[in-house]
Amino acid sequence: MAISASAITIGTDTNTSGTTATVTKTLTAGSSAEVCVISSSGATHNVPTSSPSETWVLIATLNDGATDAMRMSIYKADNVTGGSTVITETYSGSIGNRFMAVKEILGTSGYDSTASAFNAQMQNAPGTGTDVVTSGATPTLTSQPALFSGWTLEKSFNNNAPASGTGYNDDGSGGTGIAGLSSVRSESKIVTATTGDDATFTNATDRRYFTFVAAYLESGGGGGAAFNPVAVWMP
């Protein structure tokens, strides 16, 4: 099976306070799942749990405790059991602005852990125009074909998220339950080279963003090994 990504499935999307967020999706056995968790920054994120149980691993987290007081974390699970899967995030305390979504990557051997193929950054004023919102590039990939999966958050929740970048497919947006705007967007693209790449988004209004990218390898190309997660901390 060639590698591909599903549209995102959104679970919790609310500006009311609570201690958990959940999302439910029917997954294909052997695929990878990537979870995006967003909240106000007053509480920390924990590694999600799921039923059936999967091994969830943090890829990166971004936190802005000063300007917009938001936090965004991306987790992944490779070689999932499959079937209807309920994924739950339990925060360190009661928190507002809770959002959780999941994307499935099919035909993959997993996240390219050998290359630590991810990047993430905060941009407070990237400007406007094509591909100006960016995660920064990943390292060179271990093999190809591969799929780059990107996420962005307009972290003030005062505007919709920017459009998907050049060469990327739009995998969906959300966040309307927090402030009535689709301030979160996900995207993906398939490549046939090992060159590192970034997630990019095209911006019409200059705002403040968290942006993330990770690479998943097509089955038979490697990946999926254990790795040490890296947290990107933006105080």
CSV table of N, CA and C in Angstrom, one decimal, residues 12-80:
chain,number,residue,atom,x,y,z
A,12,THR,N,-12.6,16.7,21.2
A,12,THR,CA,-12.8,17.8,22.1
A,12,THR,C,-12.4,19.1,21.4
A,13,ASP,N,-13.3,20.1,21.4
A,13,ASP,CA,-13.0,21.4,20.8
A,13,ASP,C,-13.9,22.5,21.5
A,14,THR,N,-13.3,23.0,22.6
A,14,THR,CA,-14.2,23.8,23.5
A,14,THR,C,-13.4,24.9,24.3
A,15,ASN,N,-14.0,25.9,24.7
A,15,ASN,CA,-13.4,26.9,25.5
A,15,ASN,C,-13.8,26.8,27.0
A,16,THR,N,-14.5,25.7,27.3
A,16,THR,CA,-14.8,25.5,28.7
A,16,THR,C,-13.7,24.7,29.4
A,17,SER,N,-13.7,24.9,30.7
A,17,SER,CA,-12.6,24.3,31.5
A,17,SER,C,-12.9,22.8,31.8
A,18,GLY,N,-11.8,22.0,31.8
A,18,GLY,CA,-11.9,20.6,32.1
A,18,GLY,C,-10.6,20.0,32.3
A,19,THR,N,-10.5,18.7,32.6
A,19,THR,CA,-9.2,18.1,32.9
A,19,THR,C,-8.8,17.1,31.8
A,20,THR,N,-9.7,16.8,30.8
A,20,THR,CA,-9.4,15.9,29.8
A,20,THR,C,-9.8,16.4,28.4
A,21,ALA,N,-9.3,15.7,27.4
A,21,ALA,CA,-9.8,15.9,26.0
A,21,ALA,C,-9.8,14.5,25.4
A,22,THR,N,-10.7,14.2,24.5
A,22,THR,CA,-10.8,12.9,23.8
A,22,THR,C,-11.1,13.0,22.3
A,23,VAL,N,-10.7,12.0,21.6
A,23,VAL,CA,-11.1,11.9,20.2
A,23,VAL,C,-11.2,10.4,19.9
A,24,THR,N,-12.2,10.1,19.0
A,24,THR,CA,-12.4,8.7,18.7
A,24,THR,C,-12.3,8.6,17.1
A,25,LYS,N,-11.5,7.5,16.7
A,25,LYS,CA,-11.4,7.3,15.2
A,25,LYS,C,-11.2,5.8,15.0
A,26,THR,N,-11.8,5.3,13.9
A,26,THR,CA,-11.6,3.9,13.5
A,26,THR,C,-10.3,3.9,12.7
A,27,LEU,N,-9.3,3.2,13.3
A,27,LEU,CA,-8.0,3.1,12.6
A,27,LEU,C,-7.8,1.8,11.9
A,28,THR,N,-6.9,1.8,11.0
A,28,THR,CA,-6.5,0.6,10.3
A,28,THR,C,-5.3,-0.1,11.0
A,29,ALA,N,-5.4,-1.4,11.2
A,29,ALA,CA,-4.4,-2.1,11.9
A,29,ALA,C,-3.0,-2.0,11.1
A,30,GLY,N,-2.0,-1.7,11.8
A,30,GLY,CA,-0.7,-1.5,11.3
A,30,GLY,C,-0.3,-0.1,10.8
A,31,SER,N,-1.3,0.8,10.9
A,31,SER,CA,-1.0,2.2,10.5
A,31,SER,C,-0.4,3.0,11.6
A,32,SER,N,-0.1,4.3,11.4
A,32,SER,CA,0.4,5.2,12.4
A,32,SER,C,-0.7,6.2,12.7
A,33,ALA,N,-0.8,6.7,13.9
A,33,ALA,CA,-1.7,7.8,14.2
A,33,ALA,C,-1.0,8.9,14.9
A,34,GLU,N,-1.3,10.1,14.5
A,34,GLU,CA,-0.7,11.3,15.0
A,34,GLU,C,-1.7,12.2,15.7
A,35,VAL,N,-1.5,12.5,16.9
A,35,VAL,CA,-2.5,13.3,17.7
A,35,VAL,C,-2.0,14.7,18.0
A,36,CYS,N,-2.8,15.7,17.8
A,36,CYS,CA,-2.6,17.1,18.2
A,36,CYS,C,-3.4,17.4,19.4
A,37,VAL,N,-2.7,17.9,20.5
A,37,VAL,CA,-3.3,18.3,21.7
A,37,VAL,C,-3.0,19.8,21.9
A,38,ILE,N,-4.0,20.6,22.1
A,38,ILE,CA,-3.9,22.1,22.3
A,38,ILE,C,-4.7,22.4,23.6
A,39,SER,N,-4.1,23.4,24.3
A,39,SER,CA,-4.8,23.9,25.5
A,39,SER,C,-4.2,25.3,25.9
A,40,SER,N,-4.9,26.0,26.8
A,40,SER,CA,-4.2,27.1,27.5
A,40,SER,C,-3.0,26.5,28.2
A,41,SER,N,-2.0,27.4,28.5
A,41,SER,CA,-0.7,26.9,29.0
A,41,SER,C,-0.7,26.8,30.5
A,42,GLY,N,-1.8,27.0,31.2
A,42,GLY,CA,-1.8,26.9,32.6
A,42,GLY,C,-1.6,25.5,33.2
A,43,ALA,N,-1.8,24.5,32.3
A,43,ALA,CA,-1.6,23.1,32.7
A,43,ALA,C,-0.7,22.4,31.7
A,44,THR,N,0.1,21.4,32.1
A,44,THR,CA,0.9,20.7,31.2
A,44,THR,C,0.2,19.6,30.5
A,45,HIS,N,0.7,19.1,29.4
A,45,HIS,CA,0.2,17.9,28.7
A,45,HIS,C,0.9,16.7,29.2
A,46,ASN,N,0.1,15.6,29.1
A,46,ASN,CA,0.7,14.3,29.4
A,46,ASN,C,0.6,13.4,28.2
A,47,VAL,N,1.3,12.3,28.2
A,47,VAL,CA,1.2,11.3,27.1
A,47,VAL,C,-0.2,10.8,27.1
A,48,PRO,N,-0.9,10.8,25.9
A,48,PRO,CA,-2.2,10.2,25.9
A,48,PRO,C,-2.3,8.7,26.3
A,49,THR,N,-3.5,8.3,26.6
A,49,THR,CA,-3.8,6.9,26.7
A,49,THR,C,-4.9,6.6,25.7
A,50,SER,N,-5.1,5.3,25.4
A,50,SER,CA,-6.1,4.9,24.4
A,50,SER,C,-6.7,3.6,24.7
A,51,SER,N,-7.8,3.3,24.1
A,51,SER,CA,-8.5,2.0,24.2
A,51,SER,C,-8.9,1.7,22.7
A,52,PRO,N,-8.3,0.6,22.1
A,52,PRO,CA,-7.2,-0.3,22.7
A,52,PRO,C,-5.9,0.5,23.0
A,53,SER,N,-5.2,-0.1,23.9
A,53,SER,CA,-3.9,0.5,24.3
A,53,SER,C,-2.9,0.6,23.2
A,54,GLU,N,-2.3,1.7,23.0
A,54,GLU,CA,-1.2,1.9,22.0
A,54,GLU,C,0.0,2.6,22.8
A,55,THR,N,1.1,2.5,22.1
A,55,THR,CA,2.3,3.2,22.7
A,55,THR,C,2.4,4.6,22.1
A,56,TRP,N,2.0,5.6,22.9
A,56,TRP,CA,2.0,7.0,22.4
A,56,TRP,C,3.3,7.6,22.9
A,57,VAL,N,3.9,8.4,22.0
A,57,VAL,CA,5.2,9.0,22.2
A,57,VAL,C,5.1,10.5,21.8
A,58,LEU,N,5.7,11.3,22.7
A,58,LEU,CA,5.7,12.8,22.4
A,58,LEU,C,6.8,13.0,21.3
A,59,ILE,N,6.4,13.7,20.2
A,59,ILE,CA,7.4,14.2,19.2
A,59,ILE,C,7.9,15.6,19.5
A,60,ALA,N,6.9,16.5,19.8
A,60,ALA,CA,7.4,17.9,20.2
A,60,ALA,C,6.2,18.6,20.9
A,61,THR,N,6.6,19.6,21.7
A,61,THR,CA,5.6,20.4,22.3
A,61,THR,C,6.1,21.9,22.2
A,62,LEU,N,5.2,22.8,22.0
A,62,LEU,CA,5.4,24.2,21.9
A,62,LEU,C,4.6,24.9,23.0
A,63,ASN,N,5.2,25.9,23.7
A,63,ASN,CA,4.5,26.6,24.7
A,63,ASN,C,4.8,28.1,24.7
A,64,ASP,N,3.7,28.9,24.8
A,64,ASP,CA,3.9,30.3,24.9
A,64,ASP,C,3.2,30.8,26.1
A,65,GLY,N,3.9,30.9,27.2
A,65,GLY,CA,3.3,31.3,28.5
A,65,GLY,C,3.1,32.7,28.6
A,66,ALA,N,3.6,33.6,27.7
A,66,ALA,CA,3.5,35.0,27.9
A,66,ALA,C,2.5,35.7,27.0
A,67,THR,N,2.7,35.5,25.7
A,67,THR,CA,1.9,36.3,24.7
A,67,THR,C,0.4,35.8,24.6
A,68,ASP,N,0.2,34.6,24.3
A,68,ASP,CA,-1.1,34.0,24.1
A,68,ASP,C,-1.5,32.9,25.1
A,69,ALA,N,-0.5,32.5,25.9
A,69,ALA,CA,-0.8,31.5,26.9
A,69,ALA,C,-1.4,30.2,26.4
A,70,MET,N,-0.8,29.7,25.3
A,70,MET,CA,-1.2,28.5,24.6
A,70,MET,C,-0.1,27.5,24.6
A,71,ARG,N,-0.5,26.2,24.5
A,71,ARG,CA,0.4,25.0,24.5
A,71,ARG,C,-0.1,24.1,23.4
A,72,MET,N,0.8,23.5,22.6
A,72,MET,CA,0.5,22.6,21.5
A,72,MET,C,1.5,21.4,21.6
A,73,SER,N,1.0,20.2,21.6
A,73,SER,CA,1.8,19.0,21.6
A,73,SER,C,1.4,18.0,20.5
A,74,ILE,N,2.4,17.3,19.9
A,74,ILE,CA,2.1,16.3,18.9
A,74,ILE,C,2.7,15.0,19.4
A,75,TYR,N,1.8,14.0,19.4
A,75,TYR,CA,2.2,12.6,19.8
A,75,TYR,C,1.9,11.7,18.6
A,76,LYS,N,2.6,10.5,18.6
A,76,LYS,CA,2.4,9.5,17.6
A,76,LYS,C,2.4,8.1,18.2
A,77,ALA,N,1.7,7.2,17.5
A,77,ALA,CA,1.7,5.8,17.8
A,77,ALA,C,1.9,5.1,16.4
A,78,ASP,N,2.8,4.1,16.4
A,78,ASP,CA,3.0,3.4,15.2
A,78,ASP,C,2.5,2.0,15.3
A,79,ASN,N,2.2,1.3,14.2
A,79,ASN,CA,1.7,-0.1,14.1
A,79,ASN,C,0.5,-0.3,15.1
A,80,VAL,N,-0.5,0.5,14.9
A,80,VAL,CA,-1.6,0.5,15.9
A,80,VAL,C,-2.4,-0.8,15.7
